[in-house]
Short mmCIF file of C-alpha atoms in Angstrom, two decimals:
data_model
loop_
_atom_site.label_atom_id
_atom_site.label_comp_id
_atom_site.label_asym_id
_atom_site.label_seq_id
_atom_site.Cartn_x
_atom_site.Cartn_y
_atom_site.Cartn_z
CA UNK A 1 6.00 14.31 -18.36
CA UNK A 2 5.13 13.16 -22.14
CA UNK A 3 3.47 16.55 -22.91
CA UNK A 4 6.82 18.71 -21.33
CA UNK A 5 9.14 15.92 -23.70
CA UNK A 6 6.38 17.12 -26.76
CA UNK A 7 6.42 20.83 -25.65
CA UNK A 8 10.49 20.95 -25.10
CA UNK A 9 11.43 18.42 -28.60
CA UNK A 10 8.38 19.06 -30.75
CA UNK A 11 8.32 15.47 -31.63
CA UNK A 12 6.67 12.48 -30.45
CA UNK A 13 8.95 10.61 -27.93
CA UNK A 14 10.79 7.54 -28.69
CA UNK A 15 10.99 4.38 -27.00
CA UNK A 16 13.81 5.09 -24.72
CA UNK A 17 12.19 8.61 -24.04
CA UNK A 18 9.02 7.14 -23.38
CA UNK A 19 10.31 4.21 -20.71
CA UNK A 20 12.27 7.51 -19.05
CA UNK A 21 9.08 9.94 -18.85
CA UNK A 22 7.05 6.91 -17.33
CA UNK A 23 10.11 6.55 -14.55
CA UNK A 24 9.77 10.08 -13.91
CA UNK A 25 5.95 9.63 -13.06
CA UNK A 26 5.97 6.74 -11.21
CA UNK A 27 9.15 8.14 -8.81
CA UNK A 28 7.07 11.61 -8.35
CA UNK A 29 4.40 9.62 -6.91
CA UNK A 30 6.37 7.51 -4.57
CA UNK A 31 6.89 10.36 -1.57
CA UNK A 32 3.00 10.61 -1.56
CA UNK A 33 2.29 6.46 -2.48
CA UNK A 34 4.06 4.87 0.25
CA UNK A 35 2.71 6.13 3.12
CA UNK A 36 -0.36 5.61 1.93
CA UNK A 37 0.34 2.19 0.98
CA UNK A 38 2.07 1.68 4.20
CA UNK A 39 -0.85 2.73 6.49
CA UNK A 40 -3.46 0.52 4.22
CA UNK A 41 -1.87 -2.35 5.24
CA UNK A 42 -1.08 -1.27 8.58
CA UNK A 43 -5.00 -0.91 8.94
CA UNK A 44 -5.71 -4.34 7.15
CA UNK A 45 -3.25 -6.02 9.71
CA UNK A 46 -4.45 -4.40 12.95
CA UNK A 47 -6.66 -6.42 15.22
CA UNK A 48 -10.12 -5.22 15.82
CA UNK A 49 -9.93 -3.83 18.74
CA UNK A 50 -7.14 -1.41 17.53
CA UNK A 51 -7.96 1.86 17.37
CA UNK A 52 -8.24 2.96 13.43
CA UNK A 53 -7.89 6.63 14.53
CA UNK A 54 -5.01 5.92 16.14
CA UNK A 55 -2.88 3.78 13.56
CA UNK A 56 -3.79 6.45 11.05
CA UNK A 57 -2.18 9.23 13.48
CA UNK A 58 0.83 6.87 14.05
CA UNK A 59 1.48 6.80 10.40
CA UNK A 60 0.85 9.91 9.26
CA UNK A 61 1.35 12.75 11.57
CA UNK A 62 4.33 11.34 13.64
CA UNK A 63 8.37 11.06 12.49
CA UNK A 64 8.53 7.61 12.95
CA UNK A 65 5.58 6.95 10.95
CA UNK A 66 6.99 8.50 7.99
CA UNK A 67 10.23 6.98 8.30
CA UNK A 68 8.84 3.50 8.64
CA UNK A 69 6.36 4.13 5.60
CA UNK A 70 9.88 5.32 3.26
CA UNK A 71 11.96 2.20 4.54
CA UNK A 72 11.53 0.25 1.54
CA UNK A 73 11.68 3.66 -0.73
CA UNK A 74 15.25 2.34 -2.26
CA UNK A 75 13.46 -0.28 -3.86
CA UNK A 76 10.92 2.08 -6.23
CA UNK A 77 14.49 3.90 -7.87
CA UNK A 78 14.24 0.34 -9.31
CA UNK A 79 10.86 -0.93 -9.70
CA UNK A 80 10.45 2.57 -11.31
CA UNK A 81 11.15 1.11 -14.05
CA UNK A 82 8.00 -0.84 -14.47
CA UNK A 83 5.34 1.88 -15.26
CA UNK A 84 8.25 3.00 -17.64
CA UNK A 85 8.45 -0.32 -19.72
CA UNK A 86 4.88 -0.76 -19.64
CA UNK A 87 3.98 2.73 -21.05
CA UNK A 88 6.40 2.19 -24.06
CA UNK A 89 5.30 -0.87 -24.79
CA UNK A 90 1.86 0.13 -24.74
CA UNK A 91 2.92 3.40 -26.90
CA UNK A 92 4.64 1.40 -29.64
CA UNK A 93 2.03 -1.47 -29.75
CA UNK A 94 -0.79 1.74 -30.15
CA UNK A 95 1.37 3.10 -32.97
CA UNK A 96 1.45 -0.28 -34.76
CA UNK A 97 -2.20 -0.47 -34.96
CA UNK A 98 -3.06 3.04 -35.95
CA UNK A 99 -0.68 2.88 -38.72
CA UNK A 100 -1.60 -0.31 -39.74
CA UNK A 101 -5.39 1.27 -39.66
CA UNK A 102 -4.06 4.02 -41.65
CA UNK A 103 -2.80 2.03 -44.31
CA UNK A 104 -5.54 0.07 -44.90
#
């Protein structure tokens, strides 16, 4: 999402451009991340003697498996946000340094 900001602006994106692009990511991954998610713990919680095929076939490949797996999808529009803060904060620390390199 960085490089489309660089490609569309021609500039290096700013702080609050930064925490958006790393929202964008981290939502475009929830649709294929929660199920996933979902059906790892599903398989970490199942008894033994449950069938592995089974809970994996459940999850994936019927309707209620998906809609169970994207119950809790309201919550990423927020905790988005994370991966976003984290990136720019990362970006601006990184910037810091290799300016503070280049100076010396």
């Amino acid at each position: 999402v960085k490089q489309i900001y660089r490609r569309l602006t021609s500039k290096e994106p700013g702080i609050l451009a930064t925490i958006f692009c790393g929202y964008i990511s981290d939502l475009l991954c929830v649709p294929v991340c929660m199920p996933l998610e979902a059906l790892v713990v599903q398989l970490q919680a199942a008894p033994p003697e449950v069938s592995k095929v089974e809970i994996v076939r459940q999850a994936i490949f019927t309707r209620r498996g998906l809609v169970e797996a994207l119950k809790s999808g309201k919550a990423y529009f927020f905790l988005s946000l994370k991966p976003g803060l984290e990136f720019a904060i990362f970006d601006t620390i990184k910037a810091l340094i290799l300016k503070a390199q280049k100076n010396a």
